[in-house]
Coordinates of C-alpha atoms in Angstrom, one line a residue:
X12 CA 23.4 36.0 38.0
X13 CA 21.0 34.2 35.6
X14 CA 21.4 30.7 34.5
X15 CA 21.2 30.2 30.7
X16 CA 18.2 28.1 29.6
X17 CA 18.7 25.1 27.4
X18 CA 16.4 24.0 24.7
X19 CA 15.1 20.5 25.0
X20 CA 16.4 18.1 22.3
X21 CA 13.7 16.8 20.0
X22 CA 13.5 13.3 18.6
X23 CA 11.4 11.2 16.2
X24 CA 10.9 7.5 16.8
X25 CA 10.8 4.9 14.0
X26 CA 9.4 1.5 14.7
X27 CA 8.7 -1.3 12.2
X28 CA 7.8 -5.0 12.1
X29 CA 7.9 -7.1 8.9
X30 CA 5.0 -9.5 9.5
X31 CA 1.8 -9.0 11.5
X32 CA -0.9 -10.9 9.6
X33 CA -3.4 -10.4 12.4
X34 CA -2.8 -6.6 12.6
X35 CA -2.4 -6.6 16.4
X36 CA 0.6 -4.3 16.3
X37 CA 2.1 -5.7 19.5
X38 CA 5.6 -5.8 18.0
X39 CA 5.7 -2.1 17.1
X40 CA 4.1 -1.3 20.5
X41 CA 6.9 -2.9 22.3
X42 CA 9.5 -1.2 20.1
X43 CA 7.9 2.2 20.7
X44 CA 7.9 1.7 24.5
X45 CA 11.6 0.8 24.5
X46 CA 12.4 3.8 22.2
X47 CA 10.4 6.2 24.4
X48 CA 12.3 5.0 27.5
X49 CA 15.6 5.5 25.6
X50 CA 14.6 9.0 24.5
X51 CA 13.6 10.0 28.1
X52 CA 16.8 8.6 29.6
X53 CA 18.9 10.7 27.1
X54 CA 16.9 13.9 27.5
X55 CA 14.9 13.8 24.3
X56 CA 11.4 15.1 23.8
X57 CA 9.5 12.8 21.3
X58 CA 8.0 15.0 18.6
X59 CA 6.5 12.3 16.4
X60 CA 6.4 8.5 16.0
X61 CA 6.6 6.9 12.6
X62 CA 5.1 3.4 12.7
X63 CA 5.2 0.8 9.9
X64 CA 3.4 -2.3 10.9
X65 CA 3.5 -5.5 8.7
X66 CA 5.9 -3.7 6.3
X67 CA 9.0 -5.4 4.9
X68 CA 12.3 -3.4 4.6
X69 CA 13.7 -6.0 2.2
X70 CA 11.0 -6.9 -0.4
X71 CA 11.2 -4.8 -3.5
X72 CA 8.4 -3.8 -5.9
X73 CA 8.4 -2.5 -9.4
X74 CA 7.4 1.1 -9.4
X75 CA 7.3 3.8 -12.1
X76 CA 9.2 7.0 -11.5
X77 CA 7.8 10.5 -12.5
X78 CA 10.2 10.3 -15.5
X79 CA 8.4 7.1 -16.7
X80 CA 11.3 4.8 -15.8
X81 CA 10.4 1.5 -14.1
X82 CA 12.7 0.6 -11.2
X83 CA 12.8 -1.9 -8.3
X84 CA 12.5 -0.3 -4.9
X85 CA 11.6 -1.1 -1.3
X86 CA 8.3 0.8 -0.7
X87 CA 8.2 2.2 2.8
X88 CA 6.0 5.3 3.0
X89 CA 6.6 5.8 6.7
X90 CA 10.4 5.8 6.4
X91 CA 10.2 8.3 3.5
X92 CA 7.8 10.5 5.5
X93 CA 10.3 10.5 8.4
X94 CA 13.2 11.6 6.2
X95 CA 11.1 14.4 4.8
X96 CA 10.1 15.5 8.4
X97 CA 13.8 15.5 9.4
X98 CA 14.7 17.4 6.3
X99 CA 12.4 20.2 7.5
X100 CA 14.3 20.4 10.8
X101 CA 11.4 18.8 12.6
X102 CA 13.7 17.0 15.1
X103 CA 17.3 16.8 16.3
X104 CA 17.6 13.0 16.2
X105 CA 16.1 9.8 14.9
X106 CA 15.7 6.9 17.4
X107 CA 15.1 3.3 16.2
X108 CA 14.9 0.1 18.1
X109 CA 17.7 -1.6 16.1
X110 CA 19.6 -1.3 12.8
X111 CA 17.6 -4.0 11.0
X112 CA 14.3 -2.4 12.2
X113 CA 15.4 0.9 10.5
X114 CA 17.1 -0.3 7.3
X115 CA 17.7 -3.6 5.5
X116 CA 18.2 -2.3 2.0
X117 CA 21.6 -0.6 1.1
X118 CA 19.8 2.1 -0.9
X119 CA 17.7 3.1 2.1
X120 CA 20.8 3.3 4.3
X121 CA 22.5 5.6 1.8
X122 CA 19.4 7.8 1.7
X123 CA 19.5 8.0 5.6
X124 CA 23.3 8.8 5.5
X125 CA 22.8 11.6 2.9
X126 CA 19.9 13.1 5.0
X127 CA 22.0 13.0 8.2
X128 CA 24.9 14.8 6.4
X129 CA 22.7 17.4 4.8
X130 CA 20.5 18.2 7.8
X131 CA 22.7 17.4 10.8
X132 CA 20.3 15.2 12.9
X133 CA 21.6 12.4 15.0
X134 CA 20.9 8.7 14.4
X135 CA 20.6 6.3 17.4
X136 CA 19.1 3.0 18.4
X137 CA 18.2 1.4 21.7
X138 CA 20.5 -1.6 21.1
X139 CA 23.4 0.6 19.9
X140 CA 23.7 -1.2 16.6
X141 CA 22.8 1.9 14.6
X142 CA 25.2 4.9 14.8
X143 CA 26.3 7.2 12.1
X144 CA 28.5 9.6 14.1
X145 CA 31.7 9.1 12.1
X146 CA 33.2 7.3 9.1
X147 CA 33.8 4.2 11.2
X148 CA 30.2 4.0 12.3
X149 CA 29.0 4.5 8.7
X150 CA 31.3 1.8 7.4
X151 CA 30.2 -0.6 10.0
X152 CA 26.5 0.2 9.3
X153 CA 27.1 -0.5 5.6
X154 CA 28.6 -3.9 6.4
X155 CA 25.8 -4.8 8.8
X156 CA 23.1 -3.8 6.4
X157 CA 24.7 -5.8 3.6
X158 CA 24.8 -8.8 5.9
X159 CA 21.2 -8.3 7.0
X160 CA 20.2 -8.0 3.3
X161 CA 21.9 -11.2 2.5
X162 CA 20.2 -12.9 5.4
X163 CA 16.8 -11.7 4.2
X164 CA 17.6 -13.0 0.7
X165 CA 18.6 -16.4 2.1
X166 CA 15.4 -16.5 4.2
X167 CA 13.2 -15.6 1.3
X168 CA 14.8 -18.3 -0.8
X169 CA 14.4 -21.0 1.9
X170 CA 10.8 -19.9 2.5
X171 CA 10.0 -20.1 -1.2
X172 CA 11.6 -23.6 -1.5
X173 CA 9.7 -24.8 1.6
X174 CA 6.5 -23.4 0.2
X175 CA 7.1 -25.3 -3.0
X176 CA 7.9 -28.5 -1.1
X177 CA 4.7 -28.1 0.9
X178 CA 2.8 -27.7 -2.4
X179 CA 4.4 -30.9 -3.8
X180 CA 3.3 -32.7 -0.6
X181 CA -0.2 -31.2 -0.8
X182 CA 0.1 -29.4 2.5
X183 CA -1.3 -25.9 3.1
X184 CA 1.4 -23.2 3.2
X185 CA 0.1 -21.4 6.3
X186 CA -1.1 -17.9 6.7
X187 CA -4.8 -17.0 6.5
X188 CA -7.1 -19.9 5.6
X189 CA -9.3 -19.5 2.5
X190 CA -12.9 -18.7 3.1
X191 CA -14.8 -21.9 4.0
X192 CA -11.9 -23.3 6.1
X193 CA -9.9 -22.8 9.2
X194 CA -6.2 -23.6 9.9
X195 CA -5.2 -26.5 12.2
X196 CA -2.3 -29.0 12.4
X197 CA -0.8 -27.8 9.1
X198 CA -4.0 -28.5 7.2
X199 CA -7.4 -27.0 6.6
X200 CA -10.7 -27.9 8.3
X201 CA -14.1 -27.1 6.9
X202 CA -16.2 -24.4 8.6
X203 CA -19.7 -25.8 7.9
X204 CA -21.7 -22.5 7.8
X205 CA -19.1 -20.9 5.5
X206 CA -19.0 -24.0 3.3
X207 CA -22.8 -23.9 3.0
X208 CA -22.5 -20.4 1.6
X209 CA -19.8 -21.4 -0.9
X210 CA -22.0 -24.3 -2.2
X211 CA -25.0 -22.0 -2.4
X212 CA -23.1 -19.4 -4.4
X213 CA -21.8 -22.1 -6.8
X214 CA -25.4 -23.4 -7.4
X215 CA -26.8 -19.9 -8.0
X216 CA -23.9 -18.9 -10.4
X217 CA -24.5 -22.0 -12.4
X218 CA -28.2 -21.3 -12.4
X219 CA -27.5 -17.9 -14.0
X220 CA -27.6 -15.5 -11.1
X221 CA -25.2 -12.6 -11.0
X222 CA -22.7 -12.1 -8.2
X223 CA -24.5 -8.8 -7.5
X224 CA -27.8 -10.5 -6.7
X225 CA -26.1 -13.1 -4.6
X226 CA -24.1 -10.6 -2.5
X227 CA -27.1 -8.4 -2.2
X228 CA -29.3 -11.1 -0.8
X229 CA -26.4 -12.3 1.5
X230 CA -25.9 -8.8 2.9
X231 CA -29.7 -8.5 3.5
X232 CA -29.6 -11.8 5.4
X233 CA -26.7 -10.4 7.5
X234 CA -24.0 -12.8 6.1
X235 CA -20.4 -11.5 6.6
X236 CA -17.0 -12.3 5.3
X237 CA -14.0 -13.5 7.3
X238 CA -13.2 -9.8 8.0
X239 CA -16.7 -9.3 9.4
X240 CA -17.7 -6.9 6.6
X241 CA -20.4 -7.1 4.0
X242 CA -20.0 -9.1 0.8
X243 CA -18.9 -7.5 -2.5
X244 CA -18.9 -9.0 -6.0
X245 CA -15.1 -8.8 -6.2
X246 CA -14.7 -10.5 -2.9
X247 CA -17.1 -13.3 -3.8
X248 CA -15.4 -13.9 -7.1
X249 CA -12.1 -14.2 -5.4
X250 CA -13.5 -16.8 -3.0
X251 CA -15.1 -18.9 -5.8
X252 CA -11.9 -18.8 -7.9
X253 CA -9.7 -20.2 -5.1
X254 CA -8.7 -23.8 -6.1
X255 CA -8.5 -24.7 -2.5
X256 CA -12.3 -25.1 -2.6
X257 CA -11.8 -28.2 -4.8
X258 CA -9.0 -29.6 -2.6
X259 CA -6.1 -28.5 -4.9
X260 CA -2.8 -27.0 -3.7
X261 CA -1.0 -24.8 -6.2
X262 CA 2.4 -23.0 -6.1
X263 CA 3.1 -20.0 -8.3
X264 CA 6.8 -18.9 -8.2
X265 CA 7.7 -15.3 -7.7
X266 CA 9.0 -13.5 -10.9
X267 CA 11.9 -11.1 -11.0
X268 CA 9.5 -8.1 -11.1
X269 CA 7.9 -9.2 -7.8
X270 CA 4.7 -10.5 -9.3
X271 CA 3.7 -14.2 -9.4
X272 CA 3.6 -16.4 -12.5
X273 CA 0.2 -16.6 -14.2
X274 CA 0.2 -20.4 -14.3
X275 CA 1.1 -22.5 -11.3
X276 CA 4.4 -24.4 -11.3
X277 CA 3.1 -27.0 -9.0
X278 CA -0.5 -28.4 -8.8
X279 CA -1.2 -31.2 -6.4
X280 CA -4.1 -32.7 -4.5
X281 CA -4.3 -31.1 -1.0
X282 CA -4.5 -33.0 2.2
X283 CA -7.8 -31.5 3.2
X284 CA -11.4 -32.2 2.4
X285 CA -12.8 -30.2 -0.6
X286 CA -15.9 -28.2 -0.3
X287 CA -17.0 -28.7 -4.0
X288 CA -15.9 -31.2 -6.6
X289 CA -13.4 -30.2 -9.3
X290 CA -15.9 -30.3 -12.1
X291 CA -18.3 -27.9 -10.4
X292 CA -15.4 -25.6 -9.5
X293 CA -14.3 -25.5 -13.1
X294 CA -17.8 -24.8 -14.4
X295 CA -18.2 -21.9 -12.0
X296 CA -14.8 -20.4 -13.0
X297 CA -15.7 -20.8 -16.7
X298 CA -18.9 -18.9 -16.1
X299 CA -17.1 -16.1 -14.3
X300 CA -14.5 -15.9 -17.0
X301 CA -17.2 -15.8 -19.7
X302 CA -19.0 -13.0 -17.9
X303 CA -15.7 -11.1 -17.5
X304 CA -15.0 -11.6 -21.2
X305 CA -18.5 -10.5 -22.1
X306 CA -18.0 -7.2 -20.4
X307 CA -15.0 -6.4 -22.5
X308 CA -15.9 -8.1 -25.8
X309 CA -19.7 -7.7 -26.1
X310 CA -20.4 -5.1 -28.8
X311 CA -21.1 -1.7 -27.2
X312 CA -20.7 -3.0 -23.7
X313 CA -17.3 -1.4 -23.1
X314 CA -15.1 -2.3 -20.2
X315 CA -17.4 -1.1 -17.4
X316 CA -20.7 -2.3 -16.1
X317 CA -23.8 -1.0 -17.8
X318 CA -25.7 1.5 -15.7
X319 CA -28.8 2.1 -18.0
X320 CA -30.3 -1.0 -19.5
X321 CA -31.5 0.5 -22.8
X322 CA -28.4 2.6 -23.7
X323 CA -27.3 1.4 -27.1
X324 CA -30.8 0.3 -28.1
X325 CA -32.4 3.7 -28.1
X326 CA -31.5 5.5 -31.4
X327 CA -32.3 8.7 -33.1
X328 CA -34.9 8.3 -35.9
X329 CA -33.4 11.2 -37.8
X330 CA -29.7 10.3 -38.0
X331 CA -29.7 6.8 -36.7
X332 CA -27.1 7.6 -34.0
X333 CA -27.5 6.1 -30.5
X334 CA -28.9 8.2 -27.8
X335 CA -27.4 8.5 -24.3
X336 CA -28.8 9.5 -21.0
X337 CA -28.1 13.0 -19.8
X338 CA -29.9 14.2 -16.8
X339 CA -33.6 13.5 -17.1
X340 CA -33.6 12.8 -20.9
X341 CA -32.0 10.7 -23.6
X342 CA -30.3 12.9 -26.1
X343 CA -28.8 12.1 -29.5
X344 CA -25.0 11.7 -29.5
X345 CA -24.9 14.4 -32.2
X346 CA -26.7 16.8 -29.9
X347 CA -23.7 18.6 -28.5
X348 CA -22.1 18.9 -31.9
X349 CA -25.1 21.0 -33.0
X350 CA -26.1 18.5 -35.7
X351 CA -29.2 17.0 -34.1
X352 CA -31.4 18.3 -31.3
X353 CA -33.6 15.2 -30.7
X354 CA -34.3 14.2 -27.1
X355 CA -36.9 12.3 -25.1
X356 CA -37.9 11.8 -21.4
X357 CA -35.7 9.2 -19.7
X358 CA -38.5 8.0 -17.4
X359 CA -41.2 7.8 -20.1
X360 CA -39.1 5.9 -22.7
X361 CA -37.8 3.5 -20.0
X362 CA -41.3 2.7 -18.8
X363 CA -42.5 2.2 -22.4
X364 CA -39.7 -0.2 -23.3
X365 CA -40.0 -2.1 -20.1
X366 CA -43.8 -2.5 -20.6
X367 CA -43.2 -3.7 -24.2
X368 CA -40.5 -6.1 -23.4
X369 CA -42.2 -7.7 -20.4
X370 CA -45.4 -8.1 -22.3
X371 CA -43.5 -10.2 -24.9
X372 CA -42.0 -12.4 -22.2
X373 CA -45.4 -12.7 -20.6
X374 CA -46.8 -14.1 -23.9
X375 CA -43.8 -16.5 -24.1
X376 CA -44.5 -17.7 -20.6
X377 CA -48.1 -18.4 -21.6
X378 CA -47.2 -20.2 -24.8
X379 CA -44.0 -22.2 -24.2
X380 CA -44.0 -23.7 -27.7
X381 CA -43.4 -20.2 -29.1
X382 CA -40.1 -19.8 -27.4
X383 CA -37.1 -19.3 -29.7
X384 CA -34.5 -22.1 -29.6
X385 CA -30.7 -21.8 -29.5
X386 CA -28.7 -23.1 -32.4
X387 CA -27.2 -26.5 -31.7
X388 CA -24.0 -25.3 -33.2
X389 CA -23.4 -23.2 -30.1
X390 CA -23.7 -26.1 -27.8
X391 CA -21.6 -28.4 -30.0
X392 CA -18.8 -25.8 -30.3
X393 CA -18.9 -25.1 -26.6
X394 CA -18.7 -28.8 -25.7
X395 CA -15.8 -29.4 -28.2
X396 CA -13.7 -26.5 -26.7
X397 CA -14.5 -27.7 -23.2
X398 CA -13.4 -31.3 -24.1
X399 CA -10.1 -30.0 -25.6
X400 CA -9.4 -27.9 -22.4
X401 CA -10.1 -30.9 -20.2
X402 CA -7.8 -33.1 -22.3
X403 CA -5.0 -30.5 -22.0
X404 CA -5.4 -30.1 -18.3
X405 CA -5.3 -33.8 -17.8
X406 CA -2.1 -34.0 -19.9
X407 CA -0.6 -31.3 -17.7
X408 CA -1.5 -33.2 -14.5
X409 CA 0.1 -36.4 -15.9
X410 CA 3.2 -34.5 -17.0
X411 CA 3.6 -33.1 -13.4
X412 CA 3.1 -36.5 -11.9
X413 CA 5.8 -38.0 -14.2
X414 CA 8.3 -35.3 -13.2
X415 CA 7.6 -35.7 -9.5
X416 CA 7.9 -39.5 -9.8
X417 CA 11.3 -39.1 -11.6
X418 CA 10.0 -40.5 -14.9
X419 CA 11.2 -37.5 -16.8
X420 CA 14.0 -35.0 -16.1
X421 CA 13.4 -31.3 -15.3
X422 CA 14.5 -30.0 -18.7
X423 CA 12.0 -32.2 -20.5
X424 CA 9.3 -31.4 -18.0
X425 CA 9.8 -27.6 -18.3
X426 CA 9.8 -27.8 -22.2
X427 CA 6.7 -29.8 -22.4
X428 CA 5.0 -27.9 -19.6
X429 CA 5.6 -24.6 -21.3
X430 CA 4.0 -25.8 -24.6
X431 CA 1.0 -27.2 -22.7
X432 CA 0.4 -24.1 -20.6
X433 CA 0.6 -21.9 -23.7
X434 CA -2.0 -24.1 -25.5
X435 CA -4.3 -24.1 -22.5
X436 CA -4.1 -20.3 -22.3
X437 CA -5.0 -20.0 -26.0
X438 CA -7.9 -22.5 -25.8
X439 CA -9.1 -20.9 -22.5
X440 CA -9.4 -17.5 -24.3
X441 CA -11.2 -19.1 -27.2
X442 CA -13.6 -20.8 -24.8
X443 CA -14.3 -17.5 -22.9
X444 CA -14.9 -15.7 -26.2
X445 CA -17.3 -18.5 -27.3
X446 CA -19.2 -18.3 -24.0
X447 CA -19.2 -14.5 -24.3
X448 CA -21.1 -14.7 -27.5
X449 CA -24.0 -16.6 -25.8
X450 CA -26.6 -14.2 -24.2
X451 CA -26.7 -14.1 -20.5
X452 CA -30.4 -14.9 -20.6
X453 CA -30.8 -18.6 -21.5
X454 CA -33.5 -18.7 -24.2
X455 CA -34.4 -22.3 -23.5
X456 CA -34.8 -21.9 -19.7
X457 CA -35.2 -18.4 -18.5
X458 CA -37.7 -16.7 -20.8
X459 CA -40.7 -17.8 -18.7
X460 CA -39.3 -16.1 -15.6
X461 CA -37.9 -12.9 -17.1
X462 CA -40.9 -10.8 -16.0
X463 CA -40.8 -12.1 -12.4
X464 CA -37.0 -11.6 -12.1
X465 CA -36.8 -8.3 -13.9
X466 CA -36.8 -6.0 -10.9
X467 CA -33.9 -7.8 -9.2
X468 CA -31.7 -8.1 -12.2
X469 CA -28.7 -5.9 -13.2
X470 CA -28.8 -3.4 -16.0
X471 CA -26.6 -5.6 -18.2
X472 CA -28.9 -8.5 -17.8
X473 CA -31.9 -6.4 -18.7
X474 CA -30.1 -5.0 -21.7
X475 CA -29.4 -8.5 -23.1
X476 CA -32.9 -9.7 -22.3
X477 CA -34.2 -6.8 -24.2
X478 CA -31.9 -7.6 -27.1
X479 CA -33.7 -10.9 -27.5
X480 CA -36.9 -9.2 -28.5
X481 CA -35.9 -5.7 -29.7
X482 CA -33.3 -4.7 -32.2
X483 CA -33.6 -1.0 -31.6
X484 CA -36.0 1.7 -30.5
X485 CA -36.2 4.7 -32.9
X486 CA -37.1 8.1 -31.6
X487 CA -38.8 10.3 -34.2
X488 CA -39.4 14.0 -34.1
X489 CA -42.0 15.7 -32.1
X490 CA -45.2 16.0 -34.2
X491 CA -45.7 19.4 -35.6
X492 CA -48.4 21.4 -33.9
X493 CA -48.8 19.0 -31.0
X494 CA -48.2 20.6 -27.6
X495 CA -45.8 18.9 -25.1
X496 CA -48.4 19.3 -22.3
X497 CA -52.1 19.9 -22.1
X498 CA -53.6 23.0 -20.4
X499 CA -55.5 22.6 -17.2
X500 CA -59.3 23.3 -17.4
X501 CA -61.2 25.2 -14.7
X502 CA -63.4 22.1 -14.1
X503 CA -60.3 19.8 -13.7
X504 CA -59.5 18.3 -10.4
X505 CA -56.0 17.3 -9.8
X506 CA -56.8 13.6 -10.5
X507 CA -58.6 14.4 -13.8
X508 CA -55.9 16.7 -15.0
X509 CA -53.1 14.2 -14.3
X510 CA -55.2 11.5 -16.1
X511 CA -55.6 13.7 -19.1
X512 CA -51.8 14.5 -19.0
X513 CA -50.9 10.8 -18.9
X514 CA -53.2 10.0 -21.8
X515 CA -51.8 12.9 -23.8
X516 CA -48.2 11.8 -23.2
X517 CA -48.9 8.2 -24.0
X518 CA -50.5 9.3 -27.4
X519 CA -47.5 11.5 -28.0
X520 CA -45.0 8.6 -27.2
X521 CA -47.0 6.3 -29.5
X522 CA -46.4 8.7 -32.4
X523 CA -42.7 9.3 -31.6
X524 CA -41.5 5.9 -30.6
X525 CA -41.0 3.0 -33.1
X526 CA -40.1 -0.4 -31.7
X527 CA -38.0 -2.5 -34.1

């Protein structure tokens, strides 16, 4: 007589923890160990483990559905992947550590219930708090999830209020310390070597250096971020824009869509030592804002960084259209439309323009009195806008102080604050646009050093430096009857042939290229 064989029951494990800022995953490791022990004791073979570390089951985000509709949802890719796996009959049961580890949002619970009904898998937890075997279990799960959701909402409200109170008192809110500091005793302490880098970056930005050059030199020196990775322009910009560097604590309330308010609701003096003074911090932020505005408002610059320094300057001498780089040549924009077939070697025209531009700057360096001067109107307008911004910011600080001291009520404070914030935003945009109209190359300070700095500068910087001395570069047609290359003579050595070729190409360029 044969004994019928039984197929082992299969299970998937789901483990989750809401907060793990250090990324150690110790919490989910403990949950997985308990779930594996539970599965083994009940005769299950673990097929897969779905882990969601540092993932909230309560916080909602605004997402766009395939239909284009914007909705609020809890985003949990691991949970959704598990439901899809179970829908494909990948396992006979789902095992979680506890009810609130699996679901805290009623919508997620209903999706889990629907999947269980449709595909017939079991739902279990090591603590026994999650069971969906009958109507009573489902009703109890709905009650418990509603209570857990309410508890999370209460906690979120208390945390937000506590964070606001900490901001009012000037205390740091906890979490990861900003670059240049370390946490300790509910405040921030300066890390000397990091603070030195912050000050160096501020000085170099105000001296006109780009974030690209700064980060490149830091990476070459072996400097690293808090995450022990190389520096990037975006990362350095975020560090320099952090108001904690000037000893300021801010609080931005969360908006209904899950984002944070653009302007802080609370701005107070922090209880830690600043790395840089407020004026220097504001000047650095203004420079970064101006550079950002320049990339989006400078004529022809577009919204991306320039790759080729002379694009937009090189133009077709026949139709006047700009020429763009394609492969190893610059071609007329009308080329692909069959209207104009003009082209020129990218390497040759680039070398020619660079030589012409650098020779001009070399002459300026030798004769400083010949340098062009900037209009005084630019400086006056810039100073006036800056003064208006400083006045409005000082008024905003006084208004906040009056509210916190009880001099004015909340209604008056909110009404006046809204007006001030709107006015500051408008003037800030005007100030950025004004700075964006000023060339990156300071005509009063930098012209003498353009030639020495040229190789290390970005394409955008080279473009604007070229704009100071060149309006455009016209490319004329190839002279009729002139060959593109010269033939090699029997008596030519390689050196003499290449020398004749270079001379021929230079003569040809001189006839084709017109510098305006």
